[in-house]
PDB file of C-alpha atoms in Angstrom:
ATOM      1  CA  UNK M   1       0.000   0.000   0.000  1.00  0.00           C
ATOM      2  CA  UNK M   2       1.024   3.592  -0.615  1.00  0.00           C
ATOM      3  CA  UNK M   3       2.475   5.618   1.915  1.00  0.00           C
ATOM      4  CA  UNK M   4       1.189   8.936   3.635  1.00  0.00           C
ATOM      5  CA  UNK M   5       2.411  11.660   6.069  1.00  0.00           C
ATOM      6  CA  UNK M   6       1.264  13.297   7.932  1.00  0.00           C
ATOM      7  CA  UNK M   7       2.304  16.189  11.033  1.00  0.00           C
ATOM      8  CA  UNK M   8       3.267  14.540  14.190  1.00  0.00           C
ATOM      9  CA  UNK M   9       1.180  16.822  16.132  1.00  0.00           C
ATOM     10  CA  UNK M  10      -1.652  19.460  15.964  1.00  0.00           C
ATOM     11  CA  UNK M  11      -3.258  21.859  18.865  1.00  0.00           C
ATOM     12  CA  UNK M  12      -7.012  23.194  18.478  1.00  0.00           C
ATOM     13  CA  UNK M  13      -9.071  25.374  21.024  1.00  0.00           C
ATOM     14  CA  UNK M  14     -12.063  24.020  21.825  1.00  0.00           C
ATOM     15  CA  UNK M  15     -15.278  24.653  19.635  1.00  0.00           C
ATOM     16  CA  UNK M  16     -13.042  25.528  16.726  1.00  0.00           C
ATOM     17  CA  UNK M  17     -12.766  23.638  13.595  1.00  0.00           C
ATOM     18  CA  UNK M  18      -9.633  21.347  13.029  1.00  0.00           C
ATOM     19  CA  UNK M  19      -8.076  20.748   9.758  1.00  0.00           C
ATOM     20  CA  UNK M  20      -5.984  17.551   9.821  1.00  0.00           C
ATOM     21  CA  UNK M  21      -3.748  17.261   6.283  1.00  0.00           C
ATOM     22  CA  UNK M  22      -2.345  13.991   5.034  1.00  0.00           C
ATOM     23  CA  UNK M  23       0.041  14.054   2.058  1.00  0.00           C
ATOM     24  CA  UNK M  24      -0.407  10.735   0.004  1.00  0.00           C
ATOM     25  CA  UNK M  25       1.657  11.678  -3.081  1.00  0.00           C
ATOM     26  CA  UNK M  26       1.974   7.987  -4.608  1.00  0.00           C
ATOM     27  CA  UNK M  27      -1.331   7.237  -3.696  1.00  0.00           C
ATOM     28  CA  UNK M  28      -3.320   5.090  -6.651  1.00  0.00           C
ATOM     29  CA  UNK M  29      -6.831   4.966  -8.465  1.00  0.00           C
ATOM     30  CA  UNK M  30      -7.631   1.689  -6.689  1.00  0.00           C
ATOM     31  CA  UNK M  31      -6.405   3.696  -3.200  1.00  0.00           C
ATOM     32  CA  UNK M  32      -9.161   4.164  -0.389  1.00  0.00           C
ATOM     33  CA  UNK M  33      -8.762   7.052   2.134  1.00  0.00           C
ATOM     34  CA  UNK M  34      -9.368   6.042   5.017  1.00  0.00           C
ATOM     35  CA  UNK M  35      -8.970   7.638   8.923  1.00  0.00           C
ATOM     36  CA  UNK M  36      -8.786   6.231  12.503  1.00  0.00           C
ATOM     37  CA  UNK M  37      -8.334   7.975  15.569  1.00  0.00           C
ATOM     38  CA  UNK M  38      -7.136   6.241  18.845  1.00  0.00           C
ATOM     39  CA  UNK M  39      -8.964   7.722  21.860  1.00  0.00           C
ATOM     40  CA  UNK M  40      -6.287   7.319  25.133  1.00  0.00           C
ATOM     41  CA  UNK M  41      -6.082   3.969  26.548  1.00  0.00           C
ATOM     42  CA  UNK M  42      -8.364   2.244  23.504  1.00  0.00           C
ATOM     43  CA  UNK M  43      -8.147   0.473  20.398  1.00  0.00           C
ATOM     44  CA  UNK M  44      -8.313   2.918  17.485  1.00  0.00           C
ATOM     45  CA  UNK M  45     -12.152   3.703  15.949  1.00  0.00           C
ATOM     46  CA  UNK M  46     -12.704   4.113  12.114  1.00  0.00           C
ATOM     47  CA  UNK M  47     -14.012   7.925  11.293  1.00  0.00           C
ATOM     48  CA  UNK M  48     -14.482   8.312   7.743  1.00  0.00           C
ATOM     49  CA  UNK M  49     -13.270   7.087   4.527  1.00  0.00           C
ATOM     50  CA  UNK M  50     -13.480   8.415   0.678  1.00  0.00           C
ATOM     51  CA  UNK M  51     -12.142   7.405  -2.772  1.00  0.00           C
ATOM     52  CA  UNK M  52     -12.494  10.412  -4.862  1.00  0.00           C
ATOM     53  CA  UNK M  53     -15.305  12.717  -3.536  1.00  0.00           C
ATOM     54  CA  UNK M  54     -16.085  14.916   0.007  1.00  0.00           C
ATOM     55  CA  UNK M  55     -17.647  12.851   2.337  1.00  0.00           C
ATOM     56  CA  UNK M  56     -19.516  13.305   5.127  1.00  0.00           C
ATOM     57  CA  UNK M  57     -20.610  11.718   7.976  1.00  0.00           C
ATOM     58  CA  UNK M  58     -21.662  12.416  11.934  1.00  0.00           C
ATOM     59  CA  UNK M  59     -18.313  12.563  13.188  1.00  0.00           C
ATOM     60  CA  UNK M  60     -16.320  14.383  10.580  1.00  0.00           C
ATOM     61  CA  UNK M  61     -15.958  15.784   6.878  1.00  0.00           C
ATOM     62  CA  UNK M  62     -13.185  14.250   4.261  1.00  0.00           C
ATOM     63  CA  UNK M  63     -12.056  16.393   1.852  1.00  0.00           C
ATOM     64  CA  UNK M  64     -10.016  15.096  -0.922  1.00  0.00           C
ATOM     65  CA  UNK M  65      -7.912  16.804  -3.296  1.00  0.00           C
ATOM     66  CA  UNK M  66      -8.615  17.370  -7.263  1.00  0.00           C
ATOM     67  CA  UNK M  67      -5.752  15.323  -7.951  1.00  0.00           C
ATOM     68  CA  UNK M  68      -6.093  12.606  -4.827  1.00  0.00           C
ATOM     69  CA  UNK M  69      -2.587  13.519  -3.452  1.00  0.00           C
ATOM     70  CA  UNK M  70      -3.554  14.900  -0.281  1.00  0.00           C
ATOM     71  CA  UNK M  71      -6.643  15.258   1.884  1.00  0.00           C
ATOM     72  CA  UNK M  72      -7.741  16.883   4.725  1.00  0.00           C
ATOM     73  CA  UNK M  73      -9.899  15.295   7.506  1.00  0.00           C
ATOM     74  CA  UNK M  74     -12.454  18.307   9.702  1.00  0.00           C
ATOM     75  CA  UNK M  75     -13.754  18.255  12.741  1.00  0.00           C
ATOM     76  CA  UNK M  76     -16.350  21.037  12.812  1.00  0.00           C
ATOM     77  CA  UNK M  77     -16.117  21.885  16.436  1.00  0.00           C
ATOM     78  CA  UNK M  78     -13.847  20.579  18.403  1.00  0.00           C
ATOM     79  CA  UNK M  79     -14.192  19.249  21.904  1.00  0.00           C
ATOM     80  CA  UNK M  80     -12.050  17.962  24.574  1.00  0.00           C
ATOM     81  CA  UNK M  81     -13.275  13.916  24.035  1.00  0.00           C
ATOM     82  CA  UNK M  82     -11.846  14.684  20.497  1.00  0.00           C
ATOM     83  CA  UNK M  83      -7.938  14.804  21.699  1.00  0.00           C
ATOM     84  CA  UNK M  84      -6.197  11.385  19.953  1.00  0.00           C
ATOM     85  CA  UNK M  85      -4.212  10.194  17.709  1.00  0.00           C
ATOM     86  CA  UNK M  86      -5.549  10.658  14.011  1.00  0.00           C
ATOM     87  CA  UNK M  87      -4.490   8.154  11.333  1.00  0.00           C
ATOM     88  CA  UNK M  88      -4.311   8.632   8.140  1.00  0.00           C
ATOM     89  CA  UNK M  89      -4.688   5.204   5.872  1.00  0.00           C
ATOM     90  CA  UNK M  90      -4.345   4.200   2.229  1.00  0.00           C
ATOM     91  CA  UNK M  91      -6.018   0.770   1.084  1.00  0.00           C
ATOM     92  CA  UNK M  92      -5.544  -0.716  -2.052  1.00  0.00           C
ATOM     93  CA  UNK M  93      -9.313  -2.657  -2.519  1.00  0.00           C
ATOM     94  CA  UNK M  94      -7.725  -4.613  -6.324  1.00  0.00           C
ATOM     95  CA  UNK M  95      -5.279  -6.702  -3.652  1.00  0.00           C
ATOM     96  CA  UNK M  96      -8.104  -8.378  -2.183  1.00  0.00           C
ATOM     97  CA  UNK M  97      -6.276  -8.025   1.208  1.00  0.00           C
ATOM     98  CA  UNK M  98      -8.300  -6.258   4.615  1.00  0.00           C
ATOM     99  CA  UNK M  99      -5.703  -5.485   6.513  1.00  0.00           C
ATOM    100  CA  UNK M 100      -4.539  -2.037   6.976  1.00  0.00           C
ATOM    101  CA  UNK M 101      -1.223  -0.039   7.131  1.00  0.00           C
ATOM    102  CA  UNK M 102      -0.803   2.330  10.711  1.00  0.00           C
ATOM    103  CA  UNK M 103       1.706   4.835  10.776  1.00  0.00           C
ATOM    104  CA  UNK M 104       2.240   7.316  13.788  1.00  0.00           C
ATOM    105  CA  UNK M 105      -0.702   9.654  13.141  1.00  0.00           C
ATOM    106  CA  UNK M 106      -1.015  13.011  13.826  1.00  0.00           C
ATOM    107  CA  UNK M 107      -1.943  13.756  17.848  1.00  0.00           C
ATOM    108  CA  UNK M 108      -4.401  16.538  18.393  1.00  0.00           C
ATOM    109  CA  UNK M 109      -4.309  18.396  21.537  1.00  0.00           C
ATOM    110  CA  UNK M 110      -7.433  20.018  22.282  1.00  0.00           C
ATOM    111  CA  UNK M 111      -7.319  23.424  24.851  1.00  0.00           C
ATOM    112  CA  UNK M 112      -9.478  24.159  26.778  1.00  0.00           C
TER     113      UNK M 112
ATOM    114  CA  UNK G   1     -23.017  -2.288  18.006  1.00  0.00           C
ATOM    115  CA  UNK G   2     -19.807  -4.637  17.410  1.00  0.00           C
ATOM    116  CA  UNK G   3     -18.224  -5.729  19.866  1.00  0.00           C
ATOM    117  CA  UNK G   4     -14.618  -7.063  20.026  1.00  0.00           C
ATOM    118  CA  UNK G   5     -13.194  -8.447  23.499  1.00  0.00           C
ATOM    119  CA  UNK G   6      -9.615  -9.346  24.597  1.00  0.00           C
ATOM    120  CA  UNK G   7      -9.314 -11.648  27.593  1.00  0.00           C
ATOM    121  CA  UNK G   8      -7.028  -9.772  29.355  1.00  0.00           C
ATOM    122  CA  UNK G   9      -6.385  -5.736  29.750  1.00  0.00           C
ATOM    123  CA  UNK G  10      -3.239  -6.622  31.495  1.00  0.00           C
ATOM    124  CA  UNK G  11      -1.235  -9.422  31.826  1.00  0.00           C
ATOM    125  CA  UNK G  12       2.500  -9.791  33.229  1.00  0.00           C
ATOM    126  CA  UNK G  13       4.234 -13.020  32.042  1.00  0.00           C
ATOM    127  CA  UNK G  14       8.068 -14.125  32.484  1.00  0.00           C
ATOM    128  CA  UNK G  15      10.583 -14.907  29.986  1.00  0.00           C
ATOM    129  CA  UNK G  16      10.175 -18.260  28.336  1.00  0.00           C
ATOM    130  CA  UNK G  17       6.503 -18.842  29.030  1.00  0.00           C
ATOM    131  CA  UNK G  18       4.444 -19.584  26.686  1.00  0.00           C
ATOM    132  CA  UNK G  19       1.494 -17.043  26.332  1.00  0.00           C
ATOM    133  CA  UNK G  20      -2.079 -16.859  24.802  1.00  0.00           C
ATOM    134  CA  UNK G  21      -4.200 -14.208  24.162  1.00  0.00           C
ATOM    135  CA  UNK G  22      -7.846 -14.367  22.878  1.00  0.00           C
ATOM    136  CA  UNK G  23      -9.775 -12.062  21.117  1.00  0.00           C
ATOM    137  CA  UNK G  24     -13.549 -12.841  19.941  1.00  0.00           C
ATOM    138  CA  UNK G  25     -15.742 -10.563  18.412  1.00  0.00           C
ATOM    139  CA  UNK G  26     -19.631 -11.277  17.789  1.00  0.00           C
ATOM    140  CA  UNK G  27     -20.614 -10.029  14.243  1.00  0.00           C
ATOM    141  CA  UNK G  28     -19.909 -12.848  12.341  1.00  0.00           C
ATOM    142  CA  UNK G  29     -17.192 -11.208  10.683  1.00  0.00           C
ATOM    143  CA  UNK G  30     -14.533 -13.025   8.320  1.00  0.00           C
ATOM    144  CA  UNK G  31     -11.715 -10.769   8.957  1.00  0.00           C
ATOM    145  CA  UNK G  32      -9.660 -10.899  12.180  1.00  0.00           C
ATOM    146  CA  UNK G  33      -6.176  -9.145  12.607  1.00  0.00           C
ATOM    147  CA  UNK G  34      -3.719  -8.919  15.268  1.00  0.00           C
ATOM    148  CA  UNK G  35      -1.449  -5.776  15.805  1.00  0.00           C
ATOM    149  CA  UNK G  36       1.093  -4.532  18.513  1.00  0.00           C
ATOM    150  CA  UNK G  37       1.242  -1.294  18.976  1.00  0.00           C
ATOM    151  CA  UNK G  38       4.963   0.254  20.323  1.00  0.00           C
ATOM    152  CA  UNK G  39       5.825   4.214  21.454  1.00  0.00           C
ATOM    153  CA  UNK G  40       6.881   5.758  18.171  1.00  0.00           C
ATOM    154  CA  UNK G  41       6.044   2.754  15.695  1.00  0.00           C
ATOM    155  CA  UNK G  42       2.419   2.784  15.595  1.00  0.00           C
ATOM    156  CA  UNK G  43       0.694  -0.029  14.747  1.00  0.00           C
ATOM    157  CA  UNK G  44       2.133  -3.191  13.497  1.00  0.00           C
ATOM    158  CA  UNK G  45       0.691  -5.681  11.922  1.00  0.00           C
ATOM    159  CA  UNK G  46       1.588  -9.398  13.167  1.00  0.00           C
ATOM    160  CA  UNK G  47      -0.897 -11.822  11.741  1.00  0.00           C
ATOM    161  CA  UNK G  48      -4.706 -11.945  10.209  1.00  0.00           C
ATOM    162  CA  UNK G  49      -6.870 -14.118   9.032  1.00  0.00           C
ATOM    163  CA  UNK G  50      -9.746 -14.067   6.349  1.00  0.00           C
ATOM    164  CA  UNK G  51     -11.874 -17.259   6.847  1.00  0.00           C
ATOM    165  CA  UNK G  52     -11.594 -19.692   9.628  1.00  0.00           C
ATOM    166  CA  UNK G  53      -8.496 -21.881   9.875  1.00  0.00           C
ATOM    167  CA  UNK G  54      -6.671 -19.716   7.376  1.00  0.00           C
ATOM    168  CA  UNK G  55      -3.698 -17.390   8.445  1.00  0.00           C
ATOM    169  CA  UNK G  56      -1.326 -14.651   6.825  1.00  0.00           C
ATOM    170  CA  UNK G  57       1.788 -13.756   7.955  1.00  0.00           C
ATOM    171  CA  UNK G  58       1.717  -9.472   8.617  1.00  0.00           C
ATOM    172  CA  UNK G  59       5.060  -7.173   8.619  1.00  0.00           C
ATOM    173  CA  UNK G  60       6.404  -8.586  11.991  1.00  0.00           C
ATOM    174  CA  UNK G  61       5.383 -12.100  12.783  1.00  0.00           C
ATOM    175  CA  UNK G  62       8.394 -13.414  13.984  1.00  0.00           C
ATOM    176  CA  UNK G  63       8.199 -15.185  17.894  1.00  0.00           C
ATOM    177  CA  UNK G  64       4.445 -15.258  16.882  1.00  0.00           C
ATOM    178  CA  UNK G  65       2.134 -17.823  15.472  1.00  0.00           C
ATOM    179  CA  UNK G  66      -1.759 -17.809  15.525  1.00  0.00           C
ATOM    180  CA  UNK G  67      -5.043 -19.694  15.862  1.00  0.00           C
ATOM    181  CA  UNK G  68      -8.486 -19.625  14.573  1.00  0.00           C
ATOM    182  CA  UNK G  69     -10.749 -22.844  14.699  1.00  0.00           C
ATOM    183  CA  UNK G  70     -13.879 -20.883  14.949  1.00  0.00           C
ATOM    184  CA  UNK G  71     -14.896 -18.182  12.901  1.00  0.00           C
ATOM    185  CA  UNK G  72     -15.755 -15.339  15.909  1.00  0.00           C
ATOM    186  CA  UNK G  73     -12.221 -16.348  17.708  1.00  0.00           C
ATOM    187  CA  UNK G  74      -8.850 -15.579  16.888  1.00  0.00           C
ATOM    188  CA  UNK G  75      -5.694 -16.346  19.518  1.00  0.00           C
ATOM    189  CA  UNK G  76      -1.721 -15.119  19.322  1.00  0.00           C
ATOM    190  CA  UNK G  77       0.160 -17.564  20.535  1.00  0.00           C
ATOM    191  CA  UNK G  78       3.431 -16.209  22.131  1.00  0.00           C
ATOM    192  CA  UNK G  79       5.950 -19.598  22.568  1.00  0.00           C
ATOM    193  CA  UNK G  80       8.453 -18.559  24.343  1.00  0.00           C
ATOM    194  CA  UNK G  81       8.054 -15.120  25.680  1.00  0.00           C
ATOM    195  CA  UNK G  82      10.895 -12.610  25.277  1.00  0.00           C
ATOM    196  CA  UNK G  83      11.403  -9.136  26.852  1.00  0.00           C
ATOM    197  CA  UNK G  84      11.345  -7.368  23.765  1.00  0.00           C
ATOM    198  CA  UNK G  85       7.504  -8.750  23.107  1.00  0.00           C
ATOM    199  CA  UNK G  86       6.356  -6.544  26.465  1.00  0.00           C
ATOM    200  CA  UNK G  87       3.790  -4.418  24.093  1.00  0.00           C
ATOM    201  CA  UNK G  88       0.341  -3.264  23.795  1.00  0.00           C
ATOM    202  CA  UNK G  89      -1.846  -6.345  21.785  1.00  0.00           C
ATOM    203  CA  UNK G  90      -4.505  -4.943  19.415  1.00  0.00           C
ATOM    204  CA  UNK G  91      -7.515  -6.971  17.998  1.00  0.00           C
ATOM    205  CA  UNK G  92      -9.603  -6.091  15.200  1.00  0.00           C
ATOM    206  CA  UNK G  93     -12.393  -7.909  12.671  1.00  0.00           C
ATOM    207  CA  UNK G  94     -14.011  -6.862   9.938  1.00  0.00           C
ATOM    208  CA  UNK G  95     -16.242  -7.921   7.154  1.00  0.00           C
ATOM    209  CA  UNK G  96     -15.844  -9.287   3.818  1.00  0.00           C
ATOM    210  CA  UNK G  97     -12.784  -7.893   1.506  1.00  0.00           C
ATOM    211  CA  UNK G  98     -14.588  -4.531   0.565  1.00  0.00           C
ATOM    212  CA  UNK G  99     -13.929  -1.244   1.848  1.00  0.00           C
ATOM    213  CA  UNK G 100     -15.010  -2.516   5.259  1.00  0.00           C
ATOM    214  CA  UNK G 101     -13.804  -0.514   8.409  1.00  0.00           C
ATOM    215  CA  UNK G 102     -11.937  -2.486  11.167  1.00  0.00           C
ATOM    216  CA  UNK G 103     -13.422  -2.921  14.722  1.00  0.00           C
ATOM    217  CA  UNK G 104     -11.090  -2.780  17.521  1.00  0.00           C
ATOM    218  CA  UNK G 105     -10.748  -4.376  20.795  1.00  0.00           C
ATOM    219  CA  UNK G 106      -9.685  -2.471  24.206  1.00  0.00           C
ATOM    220  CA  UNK G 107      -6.322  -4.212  23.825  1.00  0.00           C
ATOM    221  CA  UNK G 108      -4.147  -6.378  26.191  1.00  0.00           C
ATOM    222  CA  UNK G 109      -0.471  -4.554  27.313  1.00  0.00           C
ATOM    223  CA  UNK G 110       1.501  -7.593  28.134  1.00  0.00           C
ATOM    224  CA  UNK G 111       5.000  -6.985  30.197  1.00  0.00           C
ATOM    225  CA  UNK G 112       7.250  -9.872  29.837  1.00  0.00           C
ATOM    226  CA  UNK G 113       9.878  -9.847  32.990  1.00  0.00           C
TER     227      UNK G 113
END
């Protein structure tokens, strides 16, 4: 699976929105978008995932780039259960395979 | 709502045993996966499995094997338990091979003295 990268760390005030980037230069046209968060002291949660178009759902918005290199997950409002780690995730669905490649996210620290 | 359990949420073992840990989840899912998860290194992938009795190696499955004779169970097996396995165990499932998210247990953080 492709790679991505993505800033080690973010800050956000509470109640303001939070733009998380992910740079997935090699990423391919069979290449899902996909992001996790991991909540302290838990196993990580899906958020969202897109292939070409915004999505959005009750947690968050995915916004993808014209040309699919990068994307941005949004959290409209931020709030304090929000601070984790925030993965960003590229899965090829033409291998067939499920599983799922985790680098070290992006931790957002939420302020009070 | 999915639900994927680990037996333990702790566990403290000593070098040489030999060490199970179980993870079942209860939505009849054909996908199970087993990560570790280290300070710095994120999430690694050590074994999954797509259908019962079948297993794939992941990116680190050395000092590992696995187990799954029923379809909602799936066990890492560690044989002979070395320091350098003290970790945080992750368990997921999902469904089918689709763009199917991944359901996560609480996780296990074994210590190996």
């Amino acid at each position: 699976d492709a790679k991505t990268t993505q800033p080690n760390s973010m800050e956000s005030n509470e109640e303001e929105p939070v733009h998380l980037p992910c740079n997935h230069s090699t990423i391919s046209g069979t290449d899902y978008i996909h992001w996790y968060r991991q909540l302290p002291s838990q196993g990580p949660e899906y958020v969202i995932h897109g292939l070409t178009s915004n999505v959005n759902n009750r947690m968050a918005s995915l916004a993808i780039a014209e040309d699919r290199k990068s994307s941005t997950l949004i959290l409209h409002r931020a709030t304090l259960r929000d601070a984790a780690v925030y993965y960003c995730i590229l899965r090829d669905v033409s291998t067939g395979a499920n599983n799922l490649f985790f680098g070290t996210g992006t931790r957002l620290t939420v302020i009070p | 709502d999915v639900k994927v359990t680990q037996s333990s949420r702790y566990l403290v073992k000593r070098t040489g045993e030999k060490v199970f840990l179980e993870c079942v989840q209860d939505m009849d899912h054909e996908n199970m996966f087993w990560y570790r998860q280290d300070p710095g290194l994120g999430l690694r992938l050590i074994y999954f499995s797509y259908d019962v009795k079948m297993k794939e190696k992941g990116d680190i499955p050395e000092g590992y094997s696995v187990s799954r004779e029923k379809k909602e169970r799936f066990s890492l097996i560690l044989e002979s338990a070395s320091t350098n396995q003290t970790s945080m165990y992750l368990c997921a499932s999902s469904a089918g091979t689709g763009v199917y998210e991944q359901y996560f247990g609480p996780g296990t953080r074994l210590t190996v003295t």
